[in-house]
Short mmCIF file of C-alpha atoms in Angstrom, two decimals:
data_model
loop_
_atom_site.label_atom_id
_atom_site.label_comp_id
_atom_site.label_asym_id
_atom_site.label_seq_id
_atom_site.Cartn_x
_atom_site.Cartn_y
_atom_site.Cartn_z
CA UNK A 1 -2.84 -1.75 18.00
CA UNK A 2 1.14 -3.16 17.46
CA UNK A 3 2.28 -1.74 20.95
CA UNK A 4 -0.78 -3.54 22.78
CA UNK A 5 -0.35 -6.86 20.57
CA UNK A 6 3.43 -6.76 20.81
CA UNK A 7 3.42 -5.87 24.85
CA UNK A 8 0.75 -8.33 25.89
CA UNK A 9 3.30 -11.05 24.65
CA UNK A 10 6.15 -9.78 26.05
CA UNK A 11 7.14 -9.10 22.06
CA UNK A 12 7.94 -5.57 22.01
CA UNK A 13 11.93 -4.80 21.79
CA UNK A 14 12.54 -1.40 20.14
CA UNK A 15 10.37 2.10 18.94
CA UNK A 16 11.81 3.72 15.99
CA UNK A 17 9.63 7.45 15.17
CA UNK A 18 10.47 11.14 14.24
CA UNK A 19 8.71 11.91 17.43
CA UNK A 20 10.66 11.47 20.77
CA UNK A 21 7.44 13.01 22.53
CA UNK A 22 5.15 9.88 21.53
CA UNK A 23 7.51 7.49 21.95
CA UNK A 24 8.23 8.50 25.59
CA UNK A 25 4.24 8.54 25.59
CA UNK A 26 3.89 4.89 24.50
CA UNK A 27 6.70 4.21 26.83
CA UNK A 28 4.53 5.57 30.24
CA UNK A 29 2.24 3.26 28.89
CA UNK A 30 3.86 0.46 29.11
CA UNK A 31 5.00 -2.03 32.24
CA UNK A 32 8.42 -2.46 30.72
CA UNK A 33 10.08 1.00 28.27
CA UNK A 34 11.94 -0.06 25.41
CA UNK A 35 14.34 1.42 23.64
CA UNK A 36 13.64 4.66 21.70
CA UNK A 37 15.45 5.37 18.40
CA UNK A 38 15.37 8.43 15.60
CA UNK A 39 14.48 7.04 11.84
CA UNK A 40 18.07 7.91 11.27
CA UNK A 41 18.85 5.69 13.51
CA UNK A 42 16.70 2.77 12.14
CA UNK A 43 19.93 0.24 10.95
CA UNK A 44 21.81 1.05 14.02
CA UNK A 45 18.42 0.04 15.98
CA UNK A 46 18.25 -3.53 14.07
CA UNK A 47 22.21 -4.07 14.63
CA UNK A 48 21.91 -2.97 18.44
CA UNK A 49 18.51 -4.54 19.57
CA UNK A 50 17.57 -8.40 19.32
CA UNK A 51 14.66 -7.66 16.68
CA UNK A 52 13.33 -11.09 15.00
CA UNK A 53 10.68 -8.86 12.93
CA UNK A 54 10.30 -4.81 11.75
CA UNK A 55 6.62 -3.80 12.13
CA UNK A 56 6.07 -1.03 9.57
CA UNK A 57 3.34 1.35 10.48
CA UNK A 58 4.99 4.55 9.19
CA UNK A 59 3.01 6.96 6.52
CA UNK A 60 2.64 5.07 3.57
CA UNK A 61 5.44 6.69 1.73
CA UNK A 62 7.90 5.83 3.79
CA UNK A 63 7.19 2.31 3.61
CA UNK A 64 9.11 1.35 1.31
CA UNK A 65 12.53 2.94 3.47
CA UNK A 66 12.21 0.98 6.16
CA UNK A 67 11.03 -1.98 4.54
CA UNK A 68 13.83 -2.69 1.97
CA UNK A 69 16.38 -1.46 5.03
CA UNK A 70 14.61 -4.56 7.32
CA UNK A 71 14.88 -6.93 4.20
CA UNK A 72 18.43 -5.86 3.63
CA UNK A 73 19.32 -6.52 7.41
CA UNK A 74 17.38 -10.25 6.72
CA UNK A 75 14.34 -9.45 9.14
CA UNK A 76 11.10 -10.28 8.53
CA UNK A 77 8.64 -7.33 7.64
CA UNK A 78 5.23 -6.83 8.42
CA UNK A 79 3.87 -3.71 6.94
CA UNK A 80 0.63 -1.83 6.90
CA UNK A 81 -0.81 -1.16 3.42
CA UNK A 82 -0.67 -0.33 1.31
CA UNK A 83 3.09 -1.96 0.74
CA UNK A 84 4.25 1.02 -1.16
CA UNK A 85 2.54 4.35 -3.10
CA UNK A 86 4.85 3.91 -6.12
CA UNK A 87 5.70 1.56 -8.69
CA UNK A 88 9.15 2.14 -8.03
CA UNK A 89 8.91 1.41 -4.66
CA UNK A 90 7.15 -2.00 -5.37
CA UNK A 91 9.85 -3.10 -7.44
CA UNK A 92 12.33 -2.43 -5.11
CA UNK A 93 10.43 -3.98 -1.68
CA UNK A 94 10.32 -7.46 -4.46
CA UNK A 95 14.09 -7.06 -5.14
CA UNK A 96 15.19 -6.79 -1.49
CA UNK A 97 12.95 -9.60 -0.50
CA UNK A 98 14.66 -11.80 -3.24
CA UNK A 99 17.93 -11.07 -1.95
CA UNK A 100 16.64 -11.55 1.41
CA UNK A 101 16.47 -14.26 3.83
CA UNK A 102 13.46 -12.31 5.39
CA UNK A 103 9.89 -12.30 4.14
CA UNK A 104 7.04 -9.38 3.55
CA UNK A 105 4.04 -9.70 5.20
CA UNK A 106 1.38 -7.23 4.73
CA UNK A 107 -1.52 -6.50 7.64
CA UNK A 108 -4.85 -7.05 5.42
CA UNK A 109 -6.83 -7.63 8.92
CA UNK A 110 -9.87 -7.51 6.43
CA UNK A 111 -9.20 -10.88 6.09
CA UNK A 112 -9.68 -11.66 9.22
CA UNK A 113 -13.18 -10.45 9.06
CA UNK A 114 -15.41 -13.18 9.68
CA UNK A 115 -17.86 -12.01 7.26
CA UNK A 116 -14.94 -11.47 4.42
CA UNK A 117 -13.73 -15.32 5.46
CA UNK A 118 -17.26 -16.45 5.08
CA UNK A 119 -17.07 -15.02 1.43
CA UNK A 120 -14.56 -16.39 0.75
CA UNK A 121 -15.50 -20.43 1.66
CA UNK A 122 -19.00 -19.73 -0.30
CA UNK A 123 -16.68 -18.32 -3.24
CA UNK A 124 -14.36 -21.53 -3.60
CA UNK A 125 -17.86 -23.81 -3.01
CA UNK A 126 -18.99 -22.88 -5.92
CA UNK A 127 -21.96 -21.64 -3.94
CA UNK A 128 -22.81 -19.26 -7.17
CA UNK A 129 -21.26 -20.53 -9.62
CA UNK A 130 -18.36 -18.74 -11.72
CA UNK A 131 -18.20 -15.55 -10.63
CA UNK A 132 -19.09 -12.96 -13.49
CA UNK A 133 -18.70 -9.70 -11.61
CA UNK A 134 -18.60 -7.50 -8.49
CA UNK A 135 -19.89 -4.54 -7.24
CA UNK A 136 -18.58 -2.86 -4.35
CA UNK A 137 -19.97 0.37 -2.67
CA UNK A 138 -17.89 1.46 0.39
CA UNK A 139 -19.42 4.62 2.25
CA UNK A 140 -17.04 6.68 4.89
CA UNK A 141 -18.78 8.69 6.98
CA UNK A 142 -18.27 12.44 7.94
CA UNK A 143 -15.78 11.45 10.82
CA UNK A 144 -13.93 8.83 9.64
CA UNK A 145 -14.01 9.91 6.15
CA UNK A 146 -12.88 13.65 7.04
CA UNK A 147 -10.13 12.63 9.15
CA UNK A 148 -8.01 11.05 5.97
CA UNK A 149 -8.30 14.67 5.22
CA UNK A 150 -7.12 16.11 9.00
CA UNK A 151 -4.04 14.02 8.39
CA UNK A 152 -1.15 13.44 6.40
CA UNK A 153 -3.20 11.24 3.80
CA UNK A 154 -4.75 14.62 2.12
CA UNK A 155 -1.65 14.55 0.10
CA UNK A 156 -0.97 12.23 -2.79
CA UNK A 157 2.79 12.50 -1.96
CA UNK A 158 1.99 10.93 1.39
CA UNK A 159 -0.54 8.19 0.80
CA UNK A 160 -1.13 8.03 -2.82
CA UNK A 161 -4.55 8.83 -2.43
CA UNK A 162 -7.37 7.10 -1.20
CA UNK A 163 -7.54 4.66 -4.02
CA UNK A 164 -3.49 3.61 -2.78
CA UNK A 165 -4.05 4.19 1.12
CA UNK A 166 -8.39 2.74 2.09
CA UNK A 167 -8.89 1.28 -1.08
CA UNK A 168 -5.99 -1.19 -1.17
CA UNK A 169 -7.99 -3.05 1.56
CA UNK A 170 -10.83 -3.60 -1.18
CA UNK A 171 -8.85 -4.47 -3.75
CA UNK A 172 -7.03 -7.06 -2.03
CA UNK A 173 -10.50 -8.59 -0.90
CA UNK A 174 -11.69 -9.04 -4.49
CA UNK A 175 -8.61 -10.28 -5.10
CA UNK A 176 -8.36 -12.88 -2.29
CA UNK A 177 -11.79 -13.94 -2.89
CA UNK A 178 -11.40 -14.62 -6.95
CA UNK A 179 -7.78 -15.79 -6.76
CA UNK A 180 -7.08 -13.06 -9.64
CA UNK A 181 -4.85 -10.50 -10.26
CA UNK A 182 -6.35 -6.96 -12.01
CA UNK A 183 -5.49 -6.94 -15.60
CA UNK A 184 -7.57 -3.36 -16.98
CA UNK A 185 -8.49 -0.54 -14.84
CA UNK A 186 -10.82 2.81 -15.53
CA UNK A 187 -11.32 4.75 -12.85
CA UNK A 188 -13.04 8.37 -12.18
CA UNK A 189 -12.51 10.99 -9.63
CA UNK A 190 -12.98 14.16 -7.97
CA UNK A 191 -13.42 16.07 -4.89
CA UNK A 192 -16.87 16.95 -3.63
CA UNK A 193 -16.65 17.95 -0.21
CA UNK A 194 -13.23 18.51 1.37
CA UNK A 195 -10.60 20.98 0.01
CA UNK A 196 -10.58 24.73 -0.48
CA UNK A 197 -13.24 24.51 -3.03
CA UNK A 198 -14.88 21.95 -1.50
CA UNK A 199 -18.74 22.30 -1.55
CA UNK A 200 -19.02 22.40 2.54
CA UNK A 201 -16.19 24.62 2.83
CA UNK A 202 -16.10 26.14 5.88
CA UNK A 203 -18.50 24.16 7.79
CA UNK A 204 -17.03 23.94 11.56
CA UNK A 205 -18.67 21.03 12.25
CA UNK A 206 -15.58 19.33 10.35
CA UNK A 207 -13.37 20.36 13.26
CA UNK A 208 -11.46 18.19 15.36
CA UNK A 209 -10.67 18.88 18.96
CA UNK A 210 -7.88 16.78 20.38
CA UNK A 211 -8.10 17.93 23.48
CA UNK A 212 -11.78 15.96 23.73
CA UNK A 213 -9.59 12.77 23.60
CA UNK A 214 -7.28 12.08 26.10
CA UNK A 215 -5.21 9.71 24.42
CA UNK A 216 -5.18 11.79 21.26
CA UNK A 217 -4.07 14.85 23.49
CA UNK A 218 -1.65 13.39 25.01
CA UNK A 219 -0.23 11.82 21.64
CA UNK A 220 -0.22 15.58 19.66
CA UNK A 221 0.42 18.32 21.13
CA UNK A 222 1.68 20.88 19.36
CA UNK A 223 4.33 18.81 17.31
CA UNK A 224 8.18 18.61 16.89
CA UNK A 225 7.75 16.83 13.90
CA UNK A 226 5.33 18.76 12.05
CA UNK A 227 2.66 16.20 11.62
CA UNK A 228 -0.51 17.79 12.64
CA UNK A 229 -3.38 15.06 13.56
CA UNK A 230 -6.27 17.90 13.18
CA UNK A 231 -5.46 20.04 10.30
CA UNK A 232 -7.96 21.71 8.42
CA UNK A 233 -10.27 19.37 6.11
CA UNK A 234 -10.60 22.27 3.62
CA UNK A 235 -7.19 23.22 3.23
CA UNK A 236 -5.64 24.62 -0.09
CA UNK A 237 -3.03 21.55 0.28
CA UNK A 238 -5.24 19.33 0.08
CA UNK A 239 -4.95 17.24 -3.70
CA UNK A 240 -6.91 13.49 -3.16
CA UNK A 241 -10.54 13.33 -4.56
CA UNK A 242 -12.87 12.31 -2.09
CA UNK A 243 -15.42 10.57 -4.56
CA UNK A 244 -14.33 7.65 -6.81
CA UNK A 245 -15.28 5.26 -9.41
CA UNK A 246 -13.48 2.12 -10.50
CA UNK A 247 -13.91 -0.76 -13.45
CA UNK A 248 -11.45 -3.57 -12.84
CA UNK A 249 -11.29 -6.56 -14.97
CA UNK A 250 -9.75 -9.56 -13.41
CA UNK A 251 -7.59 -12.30 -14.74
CA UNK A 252 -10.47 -14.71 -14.07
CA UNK A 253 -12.92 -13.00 -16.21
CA UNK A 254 -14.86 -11.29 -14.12
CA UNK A 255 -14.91 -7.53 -13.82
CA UNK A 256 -15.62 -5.26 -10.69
CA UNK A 257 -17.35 -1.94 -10.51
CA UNK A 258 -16.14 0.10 -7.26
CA UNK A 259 -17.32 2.84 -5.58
CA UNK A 260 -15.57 5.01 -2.76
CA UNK A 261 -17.37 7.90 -1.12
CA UNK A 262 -15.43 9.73 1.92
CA UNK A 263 -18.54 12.09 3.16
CA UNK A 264 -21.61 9.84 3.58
CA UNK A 265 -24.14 10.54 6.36
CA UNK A 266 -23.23 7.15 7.41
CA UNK A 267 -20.46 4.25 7.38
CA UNK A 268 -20.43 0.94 5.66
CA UNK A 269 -20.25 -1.21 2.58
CA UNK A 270 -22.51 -3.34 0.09
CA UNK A 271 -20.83 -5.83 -1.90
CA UNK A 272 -22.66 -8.28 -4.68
CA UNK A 273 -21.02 -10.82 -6.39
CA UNK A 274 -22.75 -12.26 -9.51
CA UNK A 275 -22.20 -15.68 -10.78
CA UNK A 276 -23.86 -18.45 -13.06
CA UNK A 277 -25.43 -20.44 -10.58
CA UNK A 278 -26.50 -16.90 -8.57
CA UNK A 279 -25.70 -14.08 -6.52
CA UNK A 280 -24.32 -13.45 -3.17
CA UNK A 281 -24.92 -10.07 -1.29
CA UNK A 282 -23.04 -8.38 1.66
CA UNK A 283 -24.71 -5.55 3.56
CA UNK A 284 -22.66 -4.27 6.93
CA UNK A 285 -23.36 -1.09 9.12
CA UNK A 286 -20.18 -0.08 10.38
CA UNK A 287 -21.42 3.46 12.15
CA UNK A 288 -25.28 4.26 12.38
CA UNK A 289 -26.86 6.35 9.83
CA UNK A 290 -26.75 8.91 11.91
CA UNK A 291 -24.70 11.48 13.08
CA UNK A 292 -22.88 10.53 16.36
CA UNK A 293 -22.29 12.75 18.89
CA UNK A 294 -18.65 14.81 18.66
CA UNK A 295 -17.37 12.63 21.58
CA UNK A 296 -18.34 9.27 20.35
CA UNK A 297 -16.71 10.49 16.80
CA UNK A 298 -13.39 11.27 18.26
CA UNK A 299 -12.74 8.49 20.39
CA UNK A 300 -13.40 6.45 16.91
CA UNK A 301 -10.29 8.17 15.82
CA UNK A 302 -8.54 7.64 18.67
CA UNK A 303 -8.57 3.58 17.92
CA UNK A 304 -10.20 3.13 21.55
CA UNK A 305 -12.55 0.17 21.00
CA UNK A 306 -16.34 1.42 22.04
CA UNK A 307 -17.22 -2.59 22.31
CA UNK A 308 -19.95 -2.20 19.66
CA UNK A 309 -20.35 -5.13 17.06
CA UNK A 310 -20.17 -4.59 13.32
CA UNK A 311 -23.49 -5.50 11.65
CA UNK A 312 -23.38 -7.58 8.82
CA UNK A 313 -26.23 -9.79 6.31
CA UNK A 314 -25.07 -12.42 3.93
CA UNK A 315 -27.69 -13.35 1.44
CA UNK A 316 -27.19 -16.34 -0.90
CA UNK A 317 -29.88 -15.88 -3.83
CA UNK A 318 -29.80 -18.98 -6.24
CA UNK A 319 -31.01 -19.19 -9.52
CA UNK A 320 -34.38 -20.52 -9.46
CA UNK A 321 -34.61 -21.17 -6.09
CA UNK A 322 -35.56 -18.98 -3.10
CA UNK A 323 -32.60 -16.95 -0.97
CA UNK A 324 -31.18 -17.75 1.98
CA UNK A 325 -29.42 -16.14 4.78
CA UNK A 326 -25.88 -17.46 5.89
CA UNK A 327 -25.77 -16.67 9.94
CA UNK A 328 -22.42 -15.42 10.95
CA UNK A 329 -22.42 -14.24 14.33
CA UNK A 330 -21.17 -10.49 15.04
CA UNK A 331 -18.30 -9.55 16.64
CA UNK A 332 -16.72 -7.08 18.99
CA UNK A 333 -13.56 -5.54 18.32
CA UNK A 334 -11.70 -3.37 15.51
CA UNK A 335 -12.57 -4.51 11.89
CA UNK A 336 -15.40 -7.27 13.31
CA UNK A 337 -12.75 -9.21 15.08
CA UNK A 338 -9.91 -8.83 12.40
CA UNK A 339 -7.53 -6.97 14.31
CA UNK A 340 -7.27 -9.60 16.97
CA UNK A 341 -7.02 -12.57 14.44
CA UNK A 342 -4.68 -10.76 12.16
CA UNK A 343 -2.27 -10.18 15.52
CA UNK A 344 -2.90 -13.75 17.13
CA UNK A 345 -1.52 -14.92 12.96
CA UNK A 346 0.89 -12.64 12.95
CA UNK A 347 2.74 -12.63 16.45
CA UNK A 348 1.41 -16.02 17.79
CA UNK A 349 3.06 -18.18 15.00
CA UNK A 350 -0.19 -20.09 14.04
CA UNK A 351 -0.07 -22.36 10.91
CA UNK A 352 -3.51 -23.14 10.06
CA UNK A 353 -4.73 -21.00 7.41
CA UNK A 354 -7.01 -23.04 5.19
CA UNK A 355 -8.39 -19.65 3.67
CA UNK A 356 -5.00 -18.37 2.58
CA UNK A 357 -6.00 -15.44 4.98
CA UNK A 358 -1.94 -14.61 5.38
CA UNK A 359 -0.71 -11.88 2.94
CA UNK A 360 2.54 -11.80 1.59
CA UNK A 361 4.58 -9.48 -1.22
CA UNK A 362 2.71 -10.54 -4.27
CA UNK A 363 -0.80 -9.75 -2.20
CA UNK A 364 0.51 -6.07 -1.49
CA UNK A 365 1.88 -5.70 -4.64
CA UNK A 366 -1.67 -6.67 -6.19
CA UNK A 367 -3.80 -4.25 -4.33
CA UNK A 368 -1.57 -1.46 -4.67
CA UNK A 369 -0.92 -1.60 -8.31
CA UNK A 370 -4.88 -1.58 -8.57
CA UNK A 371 -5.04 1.74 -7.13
CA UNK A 372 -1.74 3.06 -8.87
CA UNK A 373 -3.59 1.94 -12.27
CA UNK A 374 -7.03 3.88 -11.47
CA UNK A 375 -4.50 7.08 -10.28
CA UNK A 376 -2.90 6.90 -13.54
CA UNK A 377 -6.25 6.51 -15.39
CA UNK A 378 -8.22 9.24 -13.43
CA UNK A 379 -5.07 11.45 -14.49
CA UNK A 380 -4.53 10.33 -18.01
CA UNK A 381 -8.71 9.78 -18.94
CA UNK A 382 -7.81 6.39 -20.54
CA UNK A 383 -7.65 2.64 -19.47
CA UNK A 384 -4.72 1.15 -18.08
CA UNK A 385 -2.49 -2.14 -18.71
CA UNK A 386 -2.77 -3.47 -14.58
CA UNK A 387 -1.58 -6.55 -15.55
CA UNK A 388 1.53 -5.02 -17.51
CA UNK A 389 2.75 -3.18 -14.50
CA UNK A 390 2.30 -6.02 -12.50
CA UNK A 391 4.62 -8.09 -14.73
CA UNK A 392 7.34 -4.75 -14.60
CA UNK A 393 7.70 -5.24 -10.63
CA UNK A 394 7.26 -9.31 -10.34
CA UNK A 395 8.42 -12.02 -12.91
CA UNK A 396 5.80 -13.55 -14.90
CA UNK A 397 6.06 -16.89 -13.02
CA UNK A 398 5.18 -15.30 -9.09
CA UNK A 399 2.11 -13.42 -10.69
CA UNK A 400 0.82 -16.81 -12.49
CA UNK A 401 1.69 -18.05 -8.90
CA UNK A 402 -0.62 -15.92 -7.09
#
């Protein structure tokens, strides 16, 4: 998605990856090569190359690296969440950008949805009232939800789990939508399905062939690197839980339950939000509830767009009156549009953002600490102080600010 958004406007100045093979890849791709450059390399690359901004789309652990070295070097940052998988690393990404003349922006294209932005406008109308609580349901499907476990995101010490790495998104979109920060967090969590003792162990219809996918072949072959893109879902490395429950309760008040299954027959989310003047209801079908053919499933992973529009319903039910529908069209592309928006924001330089769509440090910061709070509370069987760690990585004054 960055090298087509950054090469279409003639953006694109430097690649920086542990793999010279997919960076000469990316390079045959492209009308004009850039410069190629080790992760070793990475300050000599932003002394030597005329780089306004550092793009950050690294495994999450290593986000932190790059991004403090950017910040240090007074380039802007825009990095893929989840900002960071530690609470260490937070607080050091909000030092650097203090001492910085750069600024962190983090890539929450589900923003850009124009469902989530239609949330969001009934939300501050008042359309229901004060908002009393949330439910959220998020189903991953066989494909997309086994290939977090193909990857390097089967290992906590990679991606912090899928309540750090997918779930961030979520969190951030409550978030957004009630202006509030997460003050308590419970959470529960296990693994059903993928892992050694996972309950379809062994199932070879969990098998991803590369070689189906020409752009994923060519990408990973056998690799220099050691980053495998089709490892084996029920692998004895493999330490995330694949089912999860959440209870956050929000600054405003209101609380959230959340829900996070990676093995669903099919692929989507329902989200309620309940407030004293009514309730509001998303329903979107992101992948048929059915099984796709193999094919169709891998070119998903691939990131090719197949052109088909996410399906979404927004239902407005007032108290004592009857519900409505609010109509907002579908549309084509990654994330219902939000992949194109969240470049056009990003790279284009536009200003008007009347929804507060653009993300900055104390939004990543936000969503990650969220999941960091239900890790620690899966772990220790207890609630956790959110709002306490929040105040440990920013001053008290830029979390009342956000």
């Amino acid at each position: 998605m960055w090298v087509r958004g950054l090469a279409a406007r003639g953006a694109l100045a430097a690649f920086c990856d542990t793999s010279a093979h997919r960076m000469a890849v990316h390079n045959a791709w492209l009308a004009e090569p850039v410069p190629a450059y080790h992760p070793g390399d990475f300050a000599a690359m932003l002394s030597e190359q005329d780089i306004d901004t550092v793009v950050v789309c690294t495994p999450d652990a290593t986000h932190a690296r790059y991004v403090t070295t950017a910040l240090a070097a007074d380039r802007d940052v825009v990095v893929e969440k989840p900002l960071a998988t530690s609470y260490a690393d937070l607080r050091d990404i909000a030092r650097a950008e203090r001492a910085s003349r750069g600024t962190v922006r983090v890539a929450f294209n589900y923003r850009y949805n124009p469902a989530h932005s239609e949330i969001r406008r009934l939300l501050a109308a008042g359309t229901i009232g004060d908002v009393g609580s949330v439910h959220f349901e998020w189903l991953l499907d066989t494909h997309h939800g086994a290939d977090y476990f193909h990857r390097w995101h089967r290992e906590r010490s990679n991606s912090g789990g899928l309540l750090v790495h997918k779930a961030a998104h979520h969190f951030d979109l409550v978030g957004w939508w009630l202006d509030a920060d997460p003050v308590r967090v419970t959470a529960e969590g296990r693994r059903m399905c993928y892992g050694a003792d996972g309950a379809l162990a062994g199932d070879d219809r969990f098998a991803l062939d590369l070689r189906s996918v020409p752009r994923l072949a060519a990408l990973y072959p056998d690799p220099e690197d050691g980053y495998r893109r089709d490892g084996d879902v029920f692998d004895p490395a493999i330490d995330i839980e694949d089912d999860l429950a959440v209870l956050v309760r929000w600054s405003n008040g209101a609380s959230m339950s959340y829900h996070l299954n990676a093995y669903a027959p099919g692929e989507g989310y329902r989200i309620a939000v309940n407030g004293t003047l009514g309730r509001l209801e998303l329903d979107v079908v992101e992948c048929d509830w059915a099984r796709p053919d193999p094919g169709a499933a891998a070119a998903r992973l691939s990131g090719s767009p197949d052109g088909a529009p996410m399906r979404w319903r927004i239902t407005v039910r007032p108290l004592w009156s009857e519900p409505y529908r609010v109509e907002v069209p579908a549309e084509s592309g990654a994330h219902g549009g939000g992949d194109d928006r969240l470049l056009a924001d990003l790279l284009d330089g536009n200003t008007s953002d009347p929804l507060g769509r653009a993300a900055g440090l104390v939004d990543g910061v936000r969503a990650v600490v969220t999941g960091l709070a239900a890790n620690e509370s899966i772990a220790g069987q207890r609630t956790v102080d959110a709002s306490t760690r929040l105040a440990e990585i920013l001053d008290a004054e830029s979390v009342l600010e956000a």
